[in-house]
Short mmCIF file of C-alpha atoms and ligand atoms in Angstrom, two decimals:
data_model
loop_
_atom_site.label_atom_id
_atom_site.label_comp_id
_atom_site.label_asym_id
_atom_site.label_seq_id
_atom_site.Cartn_x
_atom_site.Cartn_y
_atom_site.Cartn_z
CA MET A 270 -87.55 143.40 -25.31
CA ARG A 271 -89.03 142.05 -28.50
CA LYS A 272 -87.87 145.05 -30.37
CA SER A 273 -84.40 144.72 -29.04
CA LEU A 274 -84.26 141.07 -30.08
CA GLY A 275 -85.39 142.15 -33.53
CA MET A 276 -82.71 144.80 -33.46
CA LYS A 277 -80.14 142.22 -32.45
CA ILE A 278 -81.13 139.97 -35.30
CA LEU A 279 -81.03 142.88 -37.70
CA ILE A 280 -77.64 143.94 -36.46
CA THR A 281 -76.36 140.39 -36.71
CA LEU A 282 -77.68 140.09 -40.25
CA LEU A 283 -76.16 143.40 -41.21
CA ALA A 284 -72.87 142.34 -39.68
CA ILE A 285 -72.93 139.08 -41.60
CA SER A 286 -73.69 140.80 -44.88
CA PHE A 287 -70.96 143.37 -44.28
CA LEU A 288 -68.57 140.55 -43.56
CA ALA A 289 -69.66 138.76 -46.71
CA VAL A 290 -69.23 141.88 -48.81
CA GLY A 291 -65.94 142.51 -47.09
CA CYS A 292 -64.75 139.02 -47.93
CA THR A 293 -65.76 139.26 -51.56
CA GLY A 294 -64.22 142.69 -51.81
CA GLY A 295 -61.03 141.44 -50.23
CA LYS A 296 -60.92 138.40 -52.47
CA SER A 297 -61.53 140.27 -55.70
CA GLY A 298 -58.38 142.23 -55.04
CA LYS A 299 -56.29 139.07 -54.99
CA GLU A 300 -58.47 136.98 -57.29
CA ALA A 301 -56.40 134.58 -59.34
CA ARG A 302 -55.68 135.85 -62.83
CA GLY A 303 -56.29 133.55 -65.74
CA LYS A 304 -53.59 132.28 -68.08
CA ILE A 305 -53.79 131.82 -71.81
CA ILE A 306 -51.01 129.44 -72.82
CA GLY A 307 -49.36 130.96 -75.88
CA ILE A 308 -46.38 130.16 -78.11
CA ASP A 309 -43.41 132.11 -79.53
CA PRO A 310 -43.91 135.88 -79.40
CA GLY A 311 -43.40 136.40 -83.16
CA ALA A 312 -46.27 134.11 -84.15
CA GLY A 313 -49.22 135.85 -85.75
CA ILE A 314 -51.57 134.07 -83.38
CA MET A 315 -49.92 135.86 -80.46
CA SER A 316 -50.81 139.29 -81.85
CA SER A 317 -54.29 138.04 -82.72
CA THR A 318 -54.64 136.87 -79.12
CA GLU A 319 -53.52 140.23 -77.75
CA ARG A 320 -56.20 141.82 -79.95
CA ALA A 321 -58.77 139.28 -78.71
CA MET A 322 -57.88 140.06 -75.09
CA GLU A 323 -58.58 143.72 -75.76
CA GLU A 324 -61.76 143.15 -77.73
CA TYR A 325 -63.23 140.76 -75.17
CA GLY A 326 -62.01 142.75 -72.15
CA LEU A 327 -59.81 139.95 -70.79
CA ASP A 328 -57.81 142.27 -68.56
CA ASN A 329 -57.85 139.57 -65.87
CA PHE A 330 -55.84 137.18 -68.11
CA ASP A 331 -52.14 136.98 -68.95
CA LEU A 332 -50.86 135.62 -72.25
CA ILE A 333 -47.98 133.25 -71.48
CA GLU A 334 -45.16 133.03 -74.03
CA GLY A 335 -43.53 129.73 -74.92
CA SER A 336 -43.42 127.60 -78.04
CA ASP A 337 -45.58 125.13 -79.94
CA ALA A 338 -43.89 122.40 -77.86
CA THR A 339 -44.43 124.01 -74.42
CA MET A 340 -48.05 124.82 -75.29
CA ALA A 341 -48.65 121.20 -76.31
CA ALA A 342 -46.94 119.90 -73.14
CA ALA A 343 -49.10 122.15 -70.92
CA LEU A 344 -52.18 120.95 -72.78
CA ALA A 345 -51.23 117.27 -72.39
CA ASP A 346 -50.60 117.78 -68.69
CA ALA A 347 -53.93 119.56 -68.12
CA VAL A 348 -55.86 116.90 -70.04
CA LYS A 349 -54.22 114.15 -68.00
CA ASN A 350 -55.48 115.79 -64.80
CA GLU A 351 -58.77 117.13 -66.24
CA LYS A 352 -57.71 120.65 -65.36
CA TRP A 353 -59.12 123.67 -67.16
CA ILE A 354 -56.73 125.22 -69.67
CA VAL A 355 -56.98 127.56 -72.63
CA VAL A 356 -54.29 127.62 -75.32
CA THR A 357 -53.60 129.45 -78.55
CA GLY A 358 -54.59 126.82 -81.10
CA TRP A 359 -54.54 126.26 -84.83
CA SER A 360 -55.51 123.61 -87.35
CA PRO A 361 -53.91 121.63 -88.78
CA HIS A 362 -52.25 120.41 -85.58
CA TRP A 363 -51.74 116.89 -84.21
CA LYS A 364 -53.27 117.93 -80.88
CA PHE A 365 -56.73 117.65 -82.47
CA ALA A 366 -56.02 114.04 -83.37
CA LYS A 367 -54.76 113.21 -79.90
CA PHE A 368 -57.13 115.09 -77.54
CA ASP A 369 -60.84 116.01 -77.55
CA LEU A 370 -60.64 119.76 -78.04
CA LYS A 371 -62.87 122.59 -79.16
CA TYR A 372 -62.37 126.13 -80.44
CA LEU A 373 -64.08 128.78 -78.35
CA ASP A 374 -66.56 130.81 -80.40
CA ASP A 375 -65.13 134.09 -81.59
CA PRO A 376 -68.23 136.20 -82.32
CA LYS A 377 -66.10 139.29 -82.99
CA LYS A 378 -64.07 137.36 -85.61
CA VAL A 379 -60.76 138.57 -84.17
CA TYR A 380 -58.95 135.50 -85.51
CA GLY A 381 -60.20 136.09 -89.05
CA GLU A 382 -62.55 133.99 -91.13
CA ALA A 383 -61.31 132.23 -94.27
CA GLU A 384 -57.65 131.67 -93.45
CA ARG A 385 -55.01 129.96 -95.58
CA ILE A 386 -51.28 129.27 -95.89
CA ASP A 387 -49.44 130.91 -98.78
CA THR A 388 -46.12 130.13 -100.41
CA ILE A 389 -43.78 133.12 -100.61
CA VAL A 390 -40.57 133.27 -102.67
CA ARG A 391 -37.77 135.74 -103.20
CA LYS A 392 -37.88 138.05 -106.18
CA GLY A 393 -35.93 136.62 -109.10
CA LEU A 394 -36.50 132.96 -108.19
CA LYS A 395 -38.54 132.43 -111.35
CA GLU A 396 -35.57 133.44 -113.52
CA ASP A 397 -32.88 131.78 -111.41
CA LEU A 398 -34.53 128.44 -110.57
CA PRO A 399 -37.58 128.05 -112.82
CA ASP A 400 -38.26 124.41 -111.88
CA VAL A 401 -38.20 125.17 -108.17
CA TYR A 402 -40.50 128.10 -108.83
CA THR A 403 -42.92 125.93 -110.82
CA PHE A 404 -43.02 123.21 -108.18
CA LEU A 405 -43.52 125.73 -105.33
CA ASP A 406 -46.27 127.37 -107.37
CA ASN A 407 -47.98 123.98 -107.86
CA PHE A 408 -47.56 122.81 -104.26
CA PHE A 409 -51.07 122.57 -102.81
CA TRP A 410 -52.53 120.08 -100.34
CA THR A 411 -55.13 119.70 -97.61
CA LEU A 412 -55.49 120.18 -93.91
CA GLU A 413 -55.83 116.39 -93.53
CA ASP A 414 -52.58 115.78 -95.45
CA MET A 415 -50.63 118.10 -93.23
CA GLN A 416 -52.18 116.86 -90.00
CA GLN A 417 -51.44 113.25 -90.93
CA ILE A 418 -47.73 114.06 -91.12
CA GLN A 419 -47.88 115.99 -87.85
CA VAL A 420 -49.36 112.92 -86.16
CA TRP A 421 -46.58 110.74 -87.57
CA ASN A 422 -43.98 113.26 -86.43
CA GLU A 423 -45.48 113.19 -82.96
CA GLU A 424 -45.13 109.40 -82.87
CA GLU A 425 -41.71 109.12 -84.47
CA SER A 426 -39.11 111.78 -84.59
CA ASP A 427 -37.46 112.20 -87.98
CA PRO A 428 -39.61 114.64 -89.96
CA TYR A 429 -37.65 114.04 -93.17
CA GLU A 430 -38.37 110.31 -93.00
CA THR A 431 -42.08 110.91 -92.41
CA ALA A 432 -42.12 113.39 -95.30
CA LYS A 433 -40.65 110.70 -97.58
CA ARG A 434 -43.22 108.21 -96.31
CA TRP A 435 -46.04 110.63 -97.11
CA ILE A 436 -44.63 111.26 -100.59
CA ASN A 437 -44.48 107.52 -101.28
CA GLU A 438 -48.06 107.07 -100.15
CA ASN A 439 -49.33 110.07 -102.17
CA GLU A 440 -47.62 109.63 -105.53
CA GLU A 441 -50.48 110.98 -107.59
CA LYS A 442 -50.64 114.26 -105.74
CA VAL A 443 -46.86 114.67 -105.81
CA ASN A 444 -46.72 113.90 -109.53
CA GLU A 445 -49.19 116.70 -110.21
CA TRP A 446 -46.92 119.15 -108.40
CA ILE A 447 -43.89 118.20 -110.51
CA GLU A 448 -45.59 117.51 -113.82
CA GLY A 449 -43.24 118.22 -116.71
CA LEU A 450 -40.21 118.68 -114.44
CA LYS A 451 -37.20 116.37 -114.61
CA PHE A 452 -34.73 115.08 -112.04
CA LYS A 453 -31.50 117.01 -112.44
CA GLU A 454 -28.08 115.60 -111.66
CA ASP A 455 -26.03 118.32 -109.97
CA ALA A 456 -28.99 120.61 -109.41
CA PRO A 457 -28.09 123.71 -107.40
CA LYS A 458 -28.77 124.48 -103.76
CA VAL A 459 -32.13 125.70 -102.52
CA GLU A 460 -32.74 127.28 -99.15
CA LEU A 461 -36.08 127.51 -97.37
CA ALA A 462 -36.96 129.20 -94.11
CA TYR A 463 -39.61 128.06 -91.66
CA VAL A 464 -40.60 128.39 -88.01
CA GLU A 465 -40.47 125.56 -85.48
CA TRP A 466 -44.24 124.97 -85.51
CA THR A 467 -45.29 121.35 -86.11
CA SER A 468 -47.38 122.44 -89.10
CA GLU A 469 -44.40 124.10 -90.74
CA VAL A 470 -42.02 121.25 -89.87
CA ALA A 471 -44.41 118.98 -91.78
CA SER A 472 -44.83 121.13 -94.90
CA THR A 473 -41.23 122.29 -95.16
CA ASN A 474 -39.91 118.75 -94.97
CA VAL A 475 -42.33 117.58 -97.66
CA VAL A 476 -41.19 120.35 -99.97
CA LYS A 477 -37.56 119.54 -99.18
CA ALA A 478 -38.14 115.83 -99.85
CA VAL A 479 -39.82 116.47 -103.20
CA LEU A 480 -37.05 118.84 -104.29
CA GLN A 481 -34.32 116.42 -103.23
CA GLU A 482 -35.79 112.99 -103.99
CA LYS A 483 -37.76 113.85 -107.13
CA LEU A 484 -35.91 116.79 -108.67
CA GLY A 485 -32.32 116.38 -107.48
CA TYR A 486 -31.86 119.67 -105.62
CA ASP A 487 -29.74 120.03 -102.50
CA VAL A 488 -32.06 121.67 -99.98
CA LYS A 489 -31.21 123.43 -96.77
CA ILE A 490 -34.08 124.26 -94.43
CA THR A 491 -33.52 126.76 -91.64
CA SER A 492 -35.80 127.38 -88.70
CA VAL A 493 -36.01 130.98 -87.54
CA SER A 494 -38.50 133.34 -85.91
CA ALA A 495 -41.58 134.36 -87.87
CA ALA A 496 -40.23 137.88 -88.44
CA ALA A 497 -36.86 136.54 -89.60
CA MET A 498 -38.56 134.15 -91.98
CA TRP A 499 -40.42 136.95 -93.77
CA GLN A 500 -37.34 139.13 -93.78
CA ALA A 501 -35.12 136.38 -95.18
CA VAL A 502 -37.46 135.88 -98.15
CA ALA A 503 -37.80 139.64 -98.70
CA THR A 504 -34.04 140.21 -98.70
CA GLY A 505 -33.38 137.13 -100.83
CA ASP A 506 -31.34 135.42 -98.09
CA VAL A 507 -33.46 132.33 -98.68
CA ASP A 508 -35.39 131.22 -101.76
CA GLY A 509 -38.77 130.91 -100.13
CA SER A 510 -41.08 129.65 -97.44
CA VAL A 511 -44.32 127.68 -97.40
CA SER A 512 -45.38 129.08 -94.02
CA ALA A 513 -47.20 132.37 -94.63
CA TRP A 514 -50.46 132.16 -92.66
CA LEU A 515 -52.79 134.82 -94.09
CA PRO A 516 -54.71 137.06 -94.42
CA THR A 517 -55.15 137.83 -90.72
CA THR A 518 -52.59 135.77 -88.80
CA GLN A 519 -49.36 137.06 -90.37
CA GLY A 520 -51.04 140.01 -92.08
CA ALA A 521 -48.71 142.49 -90.40
CA TYR A 522 -45.64 140.71 -91.87
CA MET A 523 -47.26 140.65 -95.32
CA GLU A 524 -47.81 144.38 -95.06
CA GLN A 525 -44.24 144.99 -93.97
CA PHE A 526 -42.45 142.67 -96.44
CA GLY A 527 -45.02 141.93 -99.16
CA ASP A 528 -43.66 144.43 -101.70
CA ASP A 529 -40.21 142.86 -101.59
CA LEU A 530 -41.20 139.27 -102.26
CA GLU A 531 -43.50 137.27 -104.49
CA ASN A 532 -46.59 135.59 -103.07
CA LEU A 533 -47.45 132.43 -105.05
CA GLY A 534 -50.84 132.05 -103.39
CA PRO A 535 -52.24 129.33 -101.15
CA ASN A 536 -50.68 125.91 -100.59
CA LEU A 537 -53.43 125.03 -98.09
CA GLU A 538 -56.87 126.47 -97.50
CA GLY A 539 -59.20 126.29 -94.53
CA THR A 540 -56.81 126.75 -91.63
CA ILE A 541 -58.49 127.60 -88.32
CA LEU A 542 -57.06 129.74 -85.54
CA GLY A 543 -58.32 130.71 -82.14
CA LEU A 544 -58.46 129.85 -78.48
CA VAL A 545 -58.76 126.16 -77.78
CA VAL A 546 -59.92 124.28 -74.67
CA PRO A 547 -60.46 120.58 -73.91
CA GLU A 548 -64.06 119.42 -74.51
CA TYR A 549 -64.68 119.00 -70.77
CA VAL A 550 -64.12 122.71 -70.15
CA ASP A 551 -67.61 123.98 -69.60
CA ILE A 552 -67.62 127.18 -71.65
CA ASP A 553 -68.18 127.75 -75.36
CA SER A 554 -67.15 131.27 -76.21
CA ILE A 555 -64.19 133.61 -75.71
CA GLU A 556 -66.81 135.85 -74.13
CA ASP A 557 -67.12 133.33 -71.25
CA LEU A 558 -63.45 133.55 -70.27
CA LYS A 559 -63.61 136.82 -68.36
CA THR A 560 -65.88 135.52 -65.58
CA ASN A 561 -63.96 132.23 -65.25
CA ALA A 562 -60.39 133.53 -65.01
CA ASP A 563 -59.80 131.85 -61.64
CA LYS A 564 -60.33 128.41 -63.24
CA PHE A 565 -57.60 129.02 -65.81
CA ASN A 566 -54.74 129.78 -63.45
CA LYS A 567 -52.72 126.56 -63.35
N1 PBE B 13 -49.16 129.39 -86.12
C1 PBE B 13 -48.81 128.17 -86.81
C2 PBE B 13 -48.49 130.43 -86.90
C3 PBE B 13 -48.65 130.01 -88.25
C4 PBE B 13 -48.56 128.54 -88.14
C5 PBE B 13 -50.58 129.53 -86.14
C6 PBE B 13 -48.60 129.31 -84.82
C7 PBE B 13 -48.74 131.89 -86.53
O1 PBE B 13 -48.19 132.79 -87.15
O2 PBE B 13 -49.45 132.13 -85.57
#
């Protein structure tokens, strides 16, 4: 009698644990996959993120394509509702001024260490447009400069107007870039390529404003994909671009097109790239994503 009660209890316990295991097993099959909110597929940070997903074993995550704007909108929405979210992030970017965010640690250094933005120009620019070449070669500013303009652009909407405002407020810096160069009446056309990332909208408009307002050139700026931007400089379709994020981020493009263009070196140093979450998200490293995929599925 006693024994059989003990047996009953044992059987019940066994049944419960089988059920529990069964449930977990059943759930793991359908467990929600995590989402990493990405941007345009040609961006270097998208290939870095694919590498990161491999290196950190994030096979339970999907990288969602979009744009700088859709990524920022998803981030704003998540922050409003205190939802967990992880996005492809980079500095400078206005989102760091607007939200409390943090980069997840990247112990494997997949996103590179000392990153920078270089200015690239077409071969022959030095001979054809020496003043433009000199100014582009001198153009160099800081992460704070660029982010300030991004914040203004987020508040207002005309990036050329905000570029002019920045130039007026930073005369000394601008005068160093154009030292010894004169305003030309009837200066020729200059064409620059960039990608529709808020960082590049800021820098490209500043360069355009200096060339037009201070040196008299007629500047056309064209937004294209990252691959098309590199190709346009390499083929000479455009005169240059101030948007080459290196050495890791757009390293593959530099390898592909580098021999056919001239790299004038950095215009900004100390960029940061990686996976970014709001401060309230309770993990600190890319390594922590794998076991929390279900929380990143909105
Ligand atoms: N970004 C912004 C670019 C460079 C500038 C980080 C999105 C990228 O190639 O990933």
